[in-house]
């Protein structure tokens, strides 16, 4: 799948970075998303070694409020409010270091992002897609 195909999709999905051709470069992905009127979020967990740090990085990347609960249910609830009419494209980098340091946290974060990608925004926002690199 090309980045252009992803940005014209009408449904959310989670893709491994290797599924995109050519391989995703964060600056190019951001420019393409913005050019297609999608919101771009770069979630980089390469410095996260535990759940608390990963949730803090997610809070910062998605611009979640200060009162964000910093648990998986709170993240799932908060991501339901992360929408855009064009769509939301999340580039998640640093998965391998997180998975090496805390496999359960990496798996839980992937589950939350996958669930959000599968849920269509009831208010009519565009798709929510995640590219995992």
Short mmCIF file of C-alpha atoms in Angstrom, two decimals, residues 14-15 17 40-46 54 62 89-96 98-99 105-111 113-114 129-133:
data_model
loop_
_atom_site.label_atom_id
_atom_site.label_comp_id
_atom_site.label_asym_id
_atom_site.label_seq_id
_atom_site.Cartn_x
_atom_site.Cartn_y
_atom_site.Cartn_z
CA UNK A 14 -3.10 -0.36 11.67
CA UNK A 15 -0.18 -1.09 9.34
CA UNK A 17 5.71 0.42 8.42
CA UNK A 40 -0.71 13.97 11.84
CA UNK A 41 0.52 12.58 15.17
CA UNK A 42 4.03 11.23 15.71
CA UNK A 43 4.11 8.94 18.72
CA UNK A 44 7.73 8.05 19.47
CA UNK A 45 8.16 5.54 22.30
CA UNK A 46 11.86 4.89 21.71
CA UNK A 54 4.72 5.37 27.38
CA UNK A 62 -1.89 13.42 21.11
CA UNK A 89 -2.67 9.48 10.82
CA UNK A 90 -0.48 8.26 13.66
CA UNK A 91 3.13 7.33 12.98
CA UNK A 92 4.24 5.17 15.93
CA UNK A 93 8.00 4.83 16.03
CA UNK A 94 10.17 3.31 18.74
CA UNK A 95 8.08 0.19 19.10
CA UNK A 96 11.04 -2.19 19.21
CA UNK A 98 9.52 -0.34 24.08
CA UNK A 99 8.73 -3.97 23.32
CA UNK A 105 3.10 -2.13 27.70
CA UNK A 106 3.89 -2.33 23.98
CA UNK A 107 1.13 -4.91 23.51
CA UNK A 108 -1.40 -2.90 25.52
CA UNK A 109 -0.63 0.29 23.59
CA UNK A 110 -1.00 -1.57 20.30
CA UNK A 111 -4.36 -2.94 21.49
CA UNK A 113 -4.52 1.99 19.04
CA UNK A 114 -5.96 -0.97 17.12
CA UNK A 129 -4.89 5.07 10.90
CA UNK A 130 -1.72 3.95 12.63
CA UNK A 131 1.57 3.13 10.92
CA UNK A 132 3.89 1.20 13.25
CA UNK A 133 7.61 1.51 12.53
#
